[in-house]
XYZ file of C-alpha atoms in Angstrom:
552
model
C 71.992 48.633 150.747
C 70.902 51.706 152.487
C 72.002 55.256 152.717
C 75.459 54.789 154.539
C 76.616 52.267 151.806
C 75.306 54.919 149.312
C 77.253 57.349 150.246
C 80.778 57.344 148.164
C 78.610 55.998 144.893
C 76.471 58.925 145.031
C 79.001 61.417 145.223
C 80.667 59.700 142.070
C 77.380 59.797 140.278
C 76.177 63.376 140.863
C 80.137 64.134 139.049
C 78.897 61.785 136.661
C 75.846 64.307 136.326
C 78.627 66.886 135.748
C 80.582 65.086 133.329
C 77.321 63.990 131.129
C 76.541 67.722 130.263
C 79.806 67.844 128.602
C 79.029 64.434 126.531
C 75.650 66.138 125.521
C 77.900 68.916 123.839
C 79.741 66.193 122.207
C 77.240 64.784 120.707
C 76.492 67.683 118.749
C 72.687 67.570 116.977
C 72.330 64.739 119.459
C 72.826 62.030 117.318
C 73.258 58.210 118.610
C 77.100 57.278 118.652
C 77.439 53.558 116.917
C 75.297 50.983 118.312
C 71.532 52.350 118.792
C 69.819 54.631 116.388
C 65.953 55.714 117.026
C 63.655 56.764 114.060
C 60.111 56.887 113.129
C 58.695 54.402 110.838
C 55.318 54.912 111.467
C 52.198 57.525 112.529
C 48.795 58.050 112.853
C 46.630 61.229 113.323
C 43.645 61.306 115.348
C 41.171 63.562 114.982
C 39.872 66.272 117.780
C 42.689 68.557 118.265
C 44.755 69.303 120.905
C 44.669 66.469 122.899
C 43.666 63.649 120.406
C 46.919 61.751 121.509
C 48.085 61.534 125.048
C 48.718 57.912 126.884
C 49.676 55.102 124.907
C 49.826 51.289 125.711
C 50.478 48.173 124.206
C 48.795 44.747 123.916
C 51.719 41.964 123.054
C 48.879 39.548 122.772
C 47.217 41.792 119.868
C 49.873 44.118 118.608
C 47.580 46.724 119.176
C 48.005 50.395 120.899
C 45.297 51.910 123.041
C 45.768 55.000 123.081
C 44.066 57.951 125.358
C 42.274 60.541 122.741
C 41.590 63.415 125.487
C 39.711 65.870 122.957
C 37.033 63.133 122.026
C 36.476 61.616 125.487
C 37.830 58.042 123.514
C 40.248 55.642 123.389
C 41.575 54.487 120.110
C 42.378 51.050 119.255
C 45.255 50.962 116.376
C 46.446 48.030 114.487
C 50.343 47.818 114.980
C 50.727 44.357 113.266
C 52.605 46.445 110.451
C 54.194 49.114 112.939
C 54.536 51.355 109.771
C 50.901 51.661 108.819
C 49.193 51.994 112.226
C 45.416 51.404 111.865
C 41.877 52.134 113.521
C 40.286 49.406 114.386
C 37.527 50.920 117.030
C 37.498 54.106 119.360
C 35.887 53.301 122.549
C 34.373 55.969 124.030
C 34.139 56.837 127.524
C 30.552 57.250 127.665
C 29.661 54.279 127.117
C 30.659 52.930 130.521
C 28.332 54.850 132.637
C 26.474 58.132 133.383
C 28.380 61.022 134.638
C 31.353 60.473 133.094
C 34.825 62.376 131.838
C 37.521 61.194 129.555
C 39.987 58.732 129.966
C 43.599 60.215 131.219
C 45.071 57.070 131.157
C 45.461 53.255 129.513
C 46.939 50.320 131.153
C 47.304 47.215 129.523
C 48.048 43.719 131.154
C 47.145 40.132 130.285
C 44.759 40.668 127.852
C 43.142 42.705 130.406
C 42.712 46.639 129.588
C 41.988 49.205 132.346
C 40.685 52.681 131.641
C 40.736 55.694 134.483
C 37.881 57.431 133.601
C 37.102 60.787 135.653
C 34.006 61.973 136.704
C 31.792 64.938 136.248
C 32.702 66.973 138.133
C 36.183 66.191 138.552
C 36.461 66.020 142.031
C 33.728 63.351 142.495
C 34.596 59.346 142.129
C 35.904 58.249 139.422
C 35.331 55.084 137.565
C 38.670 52.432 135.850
C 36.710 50.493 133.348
C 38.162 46.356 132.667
C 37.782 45.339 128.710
C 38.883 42.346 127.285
C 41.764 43.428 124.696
C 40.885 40.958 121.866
C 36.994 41.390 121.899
C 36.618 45.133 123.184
C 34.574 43.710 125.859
C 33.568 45.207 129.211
C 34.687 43.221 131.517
C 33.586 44.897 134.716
C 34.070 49.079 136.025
C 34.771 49.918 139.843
C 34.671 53.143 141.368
C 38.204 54.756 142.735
C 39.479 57.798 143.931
C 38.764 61.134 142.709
C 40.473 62.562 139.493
C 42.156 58.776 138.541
C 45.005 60.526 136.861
C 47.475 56.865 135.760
C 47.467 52.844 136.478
C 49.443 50.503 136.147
C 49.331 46.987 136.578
C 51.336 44.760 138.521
C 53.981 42.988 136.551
C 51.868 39.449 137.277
C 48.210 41.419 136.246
C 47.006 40.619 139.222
C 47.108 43.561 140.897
C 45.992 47.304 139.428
C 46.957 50.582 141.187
C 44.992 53.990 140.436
C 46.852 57.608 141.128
C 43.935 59.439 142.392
C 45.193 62.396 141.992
C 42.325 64.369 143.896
C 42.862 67.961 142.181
C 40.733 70.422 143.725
C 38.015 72.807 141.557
C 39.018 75.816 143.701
C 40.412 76.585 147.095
C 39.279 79.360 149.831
C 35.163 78.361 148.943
C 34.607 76.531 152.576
C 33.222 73.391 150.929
C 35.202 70.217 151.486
C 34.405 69.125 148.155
C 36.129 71.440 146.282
C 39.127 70.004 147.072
C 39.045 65.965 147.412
C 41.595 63.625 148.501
C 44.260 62.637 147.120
C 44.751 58.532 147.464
C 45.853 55.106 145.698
C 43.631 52.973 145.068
C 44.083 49.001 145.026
C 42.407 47.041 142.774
C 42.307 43.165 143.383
C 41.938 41.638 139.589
C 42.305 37.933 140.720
C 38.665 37.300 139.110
C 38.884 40.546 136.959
C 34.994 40.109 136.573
C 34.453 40.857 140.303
C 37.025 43.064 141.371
C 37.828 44.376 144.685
C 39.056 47.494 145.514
C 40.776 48.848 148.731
C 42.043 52.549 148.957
C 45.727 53.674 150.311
C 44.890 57.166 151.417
C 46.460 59.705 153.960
C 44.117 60.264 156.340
C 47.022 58.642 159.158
C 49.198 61.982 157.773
C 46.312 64.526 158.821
C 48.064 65.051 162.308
C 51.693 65.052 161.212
C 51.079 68.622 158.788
C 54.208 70.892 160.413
C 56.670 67.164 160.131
C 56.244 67.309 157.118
C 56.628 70.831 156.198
C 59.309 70.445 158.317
C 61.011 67.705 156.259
C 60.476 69.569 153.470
C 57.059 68.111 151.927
C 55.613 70.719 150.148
C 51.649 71.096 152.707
C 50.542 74.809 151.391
C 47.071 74.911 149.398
C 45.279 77.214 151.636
C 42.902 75.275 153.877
C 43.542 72.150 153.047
C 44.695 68.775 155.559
C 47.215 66.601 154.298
C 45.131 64.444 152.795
C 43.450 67.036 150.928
C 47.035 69.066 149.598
C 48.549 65.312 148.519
C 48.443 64.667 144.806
C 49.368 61.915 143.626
C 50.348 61.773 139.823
C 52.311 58.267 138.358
C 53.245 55.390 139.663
C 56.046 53.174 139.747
C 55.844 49.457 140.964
C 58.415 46.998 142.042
C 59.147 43.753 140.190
C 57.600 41.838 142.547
C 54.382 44.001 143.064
C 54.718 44.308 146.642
C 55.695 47.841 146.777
C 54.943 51.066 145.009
C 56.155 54.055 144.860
C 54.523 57.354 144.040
C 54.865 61.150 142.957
C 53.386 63.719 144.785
C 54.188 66.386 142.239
C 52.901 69.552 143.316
C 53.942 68.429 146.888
C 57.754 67.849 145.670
C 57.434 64.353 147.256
C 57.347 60.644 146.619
C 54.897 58.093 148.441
C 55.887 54.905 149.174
C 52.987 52.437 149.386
C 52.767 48.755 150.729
C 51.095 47.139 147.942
C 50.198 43.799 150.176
C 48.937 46.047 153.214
C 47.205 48.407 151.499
C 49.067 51.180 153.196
C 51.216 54.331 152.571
C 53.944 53.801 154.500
C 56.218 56.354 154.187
C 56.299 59.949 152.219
C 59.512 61.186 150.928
C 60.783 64.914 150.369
C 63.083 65.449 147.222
C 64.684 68.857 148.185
C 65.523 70.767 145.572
C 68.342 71.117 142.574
C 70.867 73.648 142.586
C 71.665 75.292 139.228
C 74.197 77.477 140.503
C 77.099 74.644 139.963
C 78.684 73.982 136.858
C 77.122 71.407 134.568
C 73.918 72.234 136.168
C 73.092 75.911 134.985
C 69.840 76.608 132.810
C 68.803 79.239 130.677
C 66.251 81.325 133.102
C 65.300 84.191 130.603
C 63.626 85.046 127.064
C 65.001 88.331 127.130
C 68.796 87.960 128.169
C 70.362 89.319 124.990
C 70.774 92.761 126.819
C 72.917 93.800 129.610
C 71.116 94.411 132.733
C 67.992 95.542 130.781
C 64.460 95.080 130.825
C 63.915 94.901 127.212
C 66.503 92.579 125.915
C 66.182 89.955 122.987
C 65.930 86.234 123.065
C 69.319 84.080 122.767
C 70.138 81.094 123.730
C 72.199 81.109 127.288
C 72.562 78.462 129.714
C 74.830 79.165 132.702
C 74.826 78.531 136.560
C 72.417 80.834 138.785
C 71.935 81.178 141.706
C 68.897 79.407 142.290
C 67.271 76.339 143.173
C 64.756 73.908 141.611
C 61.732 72.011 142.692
C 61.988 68.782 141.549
C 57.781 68.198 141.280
C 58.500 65.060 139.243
C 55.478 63.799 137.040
C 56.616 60.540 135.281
C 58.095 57.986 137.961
C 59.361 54.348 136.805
C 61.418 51.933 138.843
C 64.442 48.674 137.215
C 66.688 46.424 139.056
C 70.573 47.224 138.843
C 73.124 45.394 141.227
C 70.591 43.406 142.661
C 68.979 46.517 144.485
C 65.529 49.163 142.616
C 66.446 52.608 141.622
C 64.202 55.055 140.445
C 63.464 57.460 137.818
C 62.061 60.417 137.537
C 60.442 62.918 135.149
C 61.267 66.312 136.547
C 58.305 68.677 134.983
C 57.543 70.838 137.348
C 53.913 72.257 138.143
C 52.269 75.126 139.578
C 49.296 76.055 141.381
C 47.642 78.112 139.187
C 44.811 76.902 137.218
C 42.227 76.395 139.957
C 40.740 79.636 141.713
C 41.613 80.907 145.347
C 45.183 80.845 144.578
C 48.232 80.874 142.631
C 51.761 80.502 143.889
C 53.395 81.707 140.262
C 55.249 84.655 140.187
C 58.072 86.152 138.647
C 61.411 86.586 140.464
C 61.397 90.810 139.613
C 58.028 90.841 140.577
C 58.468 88.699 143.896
C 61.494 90.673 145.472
C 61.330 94.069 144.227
C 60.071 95.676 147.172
C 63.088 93.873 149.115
C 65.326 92.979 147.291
C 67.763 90.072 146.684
C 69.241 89.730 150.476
C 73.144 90.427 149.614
C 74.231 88.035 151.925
C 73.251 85.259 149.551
C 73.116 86.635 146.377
C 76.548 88.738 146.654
C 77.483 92.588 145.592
C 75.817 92.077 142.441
C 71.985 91.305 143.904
C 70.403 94.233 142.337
C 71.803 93.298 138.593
C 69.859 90.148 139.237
C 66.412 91.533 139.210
C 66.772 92.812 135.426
C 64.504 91.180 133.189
C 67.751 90.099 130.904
C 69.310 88.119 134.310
C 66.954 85.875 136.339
C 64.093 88.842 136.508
C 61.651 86.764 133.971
C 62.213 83.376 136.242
C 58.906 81.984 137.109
C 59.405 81.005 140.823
C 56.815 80.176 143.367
C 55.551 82.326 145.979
C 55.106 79.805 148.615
C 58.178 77.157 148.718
C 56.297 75.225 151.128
C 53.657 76.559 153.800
C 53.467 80.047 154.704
C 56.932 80.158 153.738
C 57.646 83.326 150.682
C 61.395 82.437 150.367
C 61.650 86.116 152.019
C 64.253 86.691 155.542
C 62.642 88.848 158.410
C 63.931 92.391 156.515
C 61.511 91.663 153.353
C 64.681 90.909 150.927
C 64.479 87.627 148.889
C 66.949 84.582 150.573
C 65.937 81.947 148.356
C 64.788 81.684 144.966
C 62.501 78.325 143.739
C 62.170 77.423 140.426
C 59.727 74.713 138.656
C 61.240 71.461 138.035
C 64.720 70.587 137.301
C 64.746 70.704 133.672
C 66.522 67.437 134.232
C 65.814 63.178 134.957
C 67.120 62.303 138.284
C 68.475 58.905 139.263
C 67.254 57.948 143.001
C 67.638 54.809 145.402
C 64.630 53.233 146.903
C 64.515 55.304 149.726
C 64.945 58.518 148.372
C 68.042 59.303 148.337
C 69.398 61.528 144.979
C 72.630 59.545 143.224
C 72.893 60.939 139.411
C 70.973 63.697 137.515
C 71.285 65.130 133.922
C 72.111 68.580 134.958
C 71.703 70.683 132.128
C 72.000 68.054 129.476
C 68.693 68.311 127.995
C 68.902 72.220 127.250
C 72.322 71.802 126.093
C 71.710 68.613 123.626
C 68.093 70.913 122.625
C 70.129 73.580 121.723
C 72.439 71.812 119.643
C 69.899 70.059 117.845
C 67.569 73.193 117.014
C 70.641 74.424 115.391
C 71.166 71.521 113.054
C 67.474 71.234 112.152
C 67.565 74.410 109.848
C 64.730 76.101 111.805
C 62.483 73.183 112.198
C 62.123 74.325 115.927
C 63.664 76.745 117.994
C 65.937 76.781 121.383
C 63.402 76.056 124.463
C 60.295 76.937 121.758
C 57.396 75.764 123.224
C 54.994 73.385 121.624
C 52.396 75.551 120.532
C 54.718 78.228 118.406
C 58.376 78.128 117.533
C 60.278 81.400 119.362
C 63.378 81.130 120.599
C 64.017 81.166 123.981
C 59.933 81.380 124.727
C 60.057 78.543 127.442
C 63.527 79.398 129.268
C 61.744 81.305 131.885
C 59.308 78.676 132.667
C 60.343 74.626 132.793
C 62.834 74.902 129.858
C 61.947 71.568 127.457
C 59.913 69.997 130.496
C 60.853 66.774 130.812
C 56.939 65.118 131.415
C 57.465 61.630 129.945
C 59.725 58.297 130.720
C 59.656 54.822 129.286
C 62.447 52.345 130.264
C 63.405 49.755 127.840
C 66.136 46.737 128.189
C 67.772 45.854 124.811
C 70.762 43.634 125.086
C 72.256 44.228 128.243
C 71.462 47.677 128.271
C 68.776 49.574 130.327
C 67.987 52.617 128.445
C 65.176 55.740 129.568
C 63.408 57.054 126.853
C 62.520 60.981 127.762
C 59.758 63.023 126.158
C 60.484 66.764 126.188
C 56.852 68.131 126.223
C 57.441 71.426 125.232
C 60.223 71.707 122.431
C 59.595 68.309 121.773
C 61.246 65.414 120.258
C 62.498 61.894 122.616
C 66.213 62.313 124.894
C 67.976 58.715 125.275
C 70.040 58.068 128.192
C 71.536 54.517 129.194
C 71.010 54.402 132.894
C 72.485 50.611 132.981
C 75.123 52.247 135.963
C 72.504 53.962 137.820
C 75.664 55.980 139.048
C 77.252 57.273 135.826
C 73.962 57.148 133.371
C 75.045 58.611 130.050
C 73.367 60.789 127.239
C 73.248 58.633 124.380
C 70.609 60.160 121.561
C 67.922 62.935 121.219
C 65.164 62.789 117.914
C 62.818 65.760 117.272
C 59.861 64.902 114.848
C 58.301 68.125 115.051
C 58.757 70.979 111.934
C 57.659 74.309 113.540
C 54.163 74.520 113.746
C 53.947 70.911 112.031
C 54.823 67.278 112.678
C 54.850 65.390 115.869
C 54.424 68.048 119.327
C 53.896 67.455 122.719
C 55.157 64.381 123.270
C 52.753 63.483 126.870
C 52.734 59.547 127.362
C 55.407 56.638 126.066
C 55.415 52.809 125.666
C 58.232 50.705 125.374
C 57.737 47.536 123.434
C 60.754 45.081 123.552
C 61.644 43.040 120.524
C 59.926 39.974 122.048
C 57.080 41.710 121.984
C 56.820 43.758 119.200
C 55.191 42.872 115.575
C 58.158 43.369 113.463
C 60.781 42.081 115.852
C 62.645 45.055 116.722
C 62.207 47.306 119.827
C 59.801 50.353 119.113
C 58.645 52.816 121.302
C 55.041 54.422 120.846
C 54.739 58.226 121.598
C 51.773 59.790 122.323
C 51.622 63.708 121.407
C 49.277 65.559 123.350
C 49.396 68.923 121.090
C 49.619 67.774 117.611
C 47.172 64.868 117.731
C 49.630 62.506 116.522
C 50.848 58.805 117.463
C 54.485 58.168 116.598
C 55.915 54.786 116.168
C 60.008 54.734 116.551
C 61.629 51.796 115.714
C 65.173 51.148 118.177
C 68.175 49.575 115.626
C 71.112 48.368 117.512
C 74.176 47.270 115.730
C-alpha cells in the first residue's frame, strides 16, 4: 500500500491519537486494565555511577544480559537463569580489544554471536564492533566502522550486522575536517563471523543535493558542514527479512532508508513537525506557569494546546508487520546542538523573539502575553529550524516557534508517512501517576532531582527508549521515559488506533530505578522462567531492572 491508500486510515488514526489522551486520563495512576500487568521481580546494581547501566541485550541461548556499563568502559555479563536474582558472571572491558579505545554504547546479541560498538579515542576517529562468542566470552574477531558507532543490530537471520555511525563532531567553526566526521551505516557481512567483511552506506551521493533537502524539510544547518558531515545517524530499525533498514537522523529530524543487499542509502525522509496547538496534543511548556502573565511564577502542573510546533528528532526507531505491510515506531526525544563548541541552536522562546516580537498574524491579539515566563516564555526552542532559517518573518517578529521532540511515540508507514501519535498521553498518564505515588517523583521531575514541573520547558518525560514485544496476539511498545522515569505500555496491534494500556515508575525520588536509556524484550519462548520480561537499562541510577509481563 502506498500513500494514496493511506490516506482515510491515517486521518482515523491521528483522531485515534486524540481519543487515546482521554483513555490515559482514564486510566488514572496508569494502571493496566485486566489482562496485562508489568512489575519488577528482579535488579541488579552496577557499580561506577551515572552511567553504570545503559543498553541491555539478551542471549536466549544463555539466559544471560549484556549489558553496556558506560562509567567503567565494560560490559557486564548477568546471570538471568533465575530472572529474580540477576548475577555477575564477568565484565568485559573495552580495553581489552585494542589500543585507542572508548566504551561500549551499545550490545547486540544474535546467534550466540555478541557484537560490541566500541568508540574510539578521540571520538571522531574509527571506531571498532568487537564479535565474542556468548557462551565462552570469546573474541571472535573486531572490524573497524564508522566514526562514533552509536547502536547495532543484527539481522533477524544473524547474518547480517548494521552499525549507526553516528559521526558526532568535537566542535564546529575550527576549519579541520576532522572535527566533524561523517555520519554513515556500516554493513557488516557475518557469514564466517571469524572473517568479517564490512562495506559502508554513507552519504557522500547527498553532498550535492544540500538546499533539496533543506527544502524538503531535512534539517542541513551545523555551520560548515556537507551533508555527509551534518547526517547523524542514531538507531536502527530492520525489516523482517533483512533487506531493508531504516534509520534516524535525529538531530537532522529525518529517517534514512538503507538497501541492506546494495549497500546503499536510498532514500532520506523528513518528519515535519507536531503541532501542540490541537486538542489532545497540548504539553506543559513552562516551570513557572502558576502566575498570570508573570515572570516569576511557581511550578504546577498544566498541559494545554500552544501554539507551537515540535521537532520530532526521534532517537529509538523499531519496525513489526501489521496487515501484511511494516510500520514504524518511533522514540520522539528530541536533541539539541549544544554540547560541542562553535555553536548552539538552544534558546529560549522570551529570549529568541523579544526584540521582535511574536508576529500577530500568527500568534493572534494576545502575542505579547505569550512571551511571559509563566506562558511559553521558558520554552526551549531552537534557533535555527533548519539552515539559516531563525523561525523569524522579514520585520524581525517570531512566525514560528520549534520545540524539541514531541513528547510523544509516533506510528509511521514505511515510507514516511505519519498515521497515529500519543499526543499528550505520556504527560497526562505522568501526571496522574506522580500523584498516586505519594511523592515518590514529581510531575515532569527530571531524573537527577525530583521538582515539579523542572523538565516541562525542555522535552517533558523524553520519550528515549522502545522495545516491541508480541504476547498472544498482541503487539505491544514498551516506552522508557528517560527523564521522570518509569516504562509507558501501548498496544500498537492497529497501527491506526494504538491504545495506552499501562505506565510503571520504579524510581522513589532521588532513589530506585532512574533513567531508564536502553530496553530488551524477551518473549516467553525465550525467557528463563517462561513468562515475557523486559530488561531495562537505567542510565542515571546504575541499575538493571527485570519486569516480568503477566497476562490473564
Amino acid at each position: 500500500m502506498r500513500a494514496s491508500k493511506w490516506a482515510a486510515r491515517t486521518a482515523v488514526g491521528m483522531v485515534a491519537g486524540l481519543l487515546i489522551a482521554g483513555m490515559a486520563i482514564a486510566a488514572g495512576t496508569g494502571s493496566a486494565p485486566a489482562g496485562l500487568r508489568i512489575a519488577k521481580i528482579g535488579g541488579y546494581q552496577s557499580s561506577g555511577g551515572v552511567g553504570a547501566s545503559e543498553i541491555p541485550a539478551y542471549d536466549r541461548l544463555t539466559k544471560r544480559a549484556f549489558v553496556v556499563n558506560g562509567a567503567l568502559a565494560t560490559v557486564e555479563v548477568l546471570d538471568l537463569s533465575d530472572p529474580t536474582q540477576p548475577a555477575l558472571l564477568a565484565s568485559l572491558s573495552t580495553a581489552s580489544f585494542g589500543p585507542g579505545l572508548g566504551g561500549a554504547n551499545s550490545v547486540a546479541v544474535s546467534h550466540g554471536l555478541v557484537a560490541l560498538a566500541i568508540e574510539a579515542l578521540p571520538k571522531t576517529r574509527p571506531g571498532l564492533v568487537a564479535l565474542l562468542d556468548s557462551r565462552t566470552l570469546a573474541l571472535v574477531a573486531t572490524v573497524e566502522v564508522g566514526a562514533l558507532p552509536d547502536m547495532l543490530v543484527f539481522t533477524p537471520d544473524g547474518r547480517t550486522l548494521l552499525v549507526a555511525n553516528e559521526g558526532e563532531p568535537a566542535a564546529y567553526n575550527t576549519g579541520n575536517a576532522a572535527d566533524d566526521p561523517e555520519g554513515s551505516i556500516s554493513i557488516v557481512d557475518l557469514r564466517q563471523p571469524h572473517a568479517p567483511r564490512v562495506r559502508t552506506a554513507d552519504f557522500r551521493a547527498w553532498d550535492g543535493r544540500k538546499a533539496e533537502l533543506q527544502a524538503a524539510g531535512v534539517r542541513i544547518f551545523g555551520p560548515g558542514a556537507s551533508v555527509s558531515q551534518d547526517l547523524e545517524p542514531e538507531y536502527i530499525a530492520v525489516s523482517d527479512d533483512g533487506a531493508t533498514a531504516w534509520v534516524t537522523l535525529q538531530e537532522n529530524n529525518a529517517i534514512a532508508q538503507v538497501d541492506v543487499t546494495l549497500g546503499k542509502v536510498v532514500a532520506i525522509r523528513p518528519l515535519g513537525s507536531k503541532d501542540f496547538n490541537i486538542a489532545g496534543f497540548g504539553l506543559d511548556a513552562s516551570d513557572e506557569d502558576g502566575g498570570t502573565d508573570t515572570n516569576s511564577g511557581s511550578p504546577v502542573a498544566r498541559i494545554v494546546p500552544q501554539p507551537v510546533r515540535g521537532l520530532y528528532l526521534p532517537d529509538t526507531i523499531a519496525s513489526y508487520r501489521a496487515w501484511g505491510n511494516t510500520f514504524l515506531i518511533t522514540a520522539n526525544e528530541g536533541d539539541a546542538r549544544a554540547d560541542w563548541p562553535g555553536f548552539n541552536e538552544e534558546t529560549r522562546v522570551r529570549e529568541h523573539c523579544a526584540a521582535g516580537g511574536l508576529d500577530p498574524a500568527v500568534f493572534g491579539p494576545n502575542a505579547a502575553r505569550l512571551l511571559f515566563d509563566s506562558n511559553l516564555g521558558r520554552l526551549r526552542i531552537t534557533n535555527t529550524p533548519n539552515g539559516g532559517y531563525a523561525g523569524r518573518n522579514a520585520q524581525g517578529q517570531c512566525e514560528a516557534l520549534y520545540a524539541f521532540g514531541a513528547r510523544s511515540i509516533t506510528i509511521w508507514t514505511d515510507d514516511g508517512q505519519r498515521i497515529w501519535d500519543s499526543g499528550d498521553t505520556l504527560e497526562r498518564v505522568t501526571l496522574a501517576a506522580s500523584q498516586a505515588s505519594g511523592g515518590a517523583f514529581a510531575f515532569n521531575a527530571s531524573h537527577d532531582n525530583n521538582t515539579l514541573d523542572g523538565r516541562s520547558p525542555t522535552k517533558g518525560p523524553e520519550p528515549e527508549g522502545i522495545a516491541l514485544g508480541t504476547i498472544g496476539a498482541s503487539t505491544y511498545a514498551f516506552v522508557g521515559l528517560e527523564r521522570v522515569g518509569g516504562v509507558a505500555v501501548f498496544d500498537v496491534t492497529n497501527p491506526f488506533s494504538a491504545r495506552f494500556v499501562s505506565y510503571l515508575n520504579t524510581r522513589n525520588g532521588l532513589g530506585g530505578d532512574r533513567g531508564p536509556e536502553g530496553l530488551a524484550f524477551v518473549s516467553a519462548k525465550q525467557s528463563p522462567n517462561g513468562k515475557p520480561l523486559l530488561i531495562v537499562g537505567h542510565e542515571v541510577s546504575g541499575s538493571t531492572a527485570i519486569f516480568q509481563i503477566d497476562v490473564e
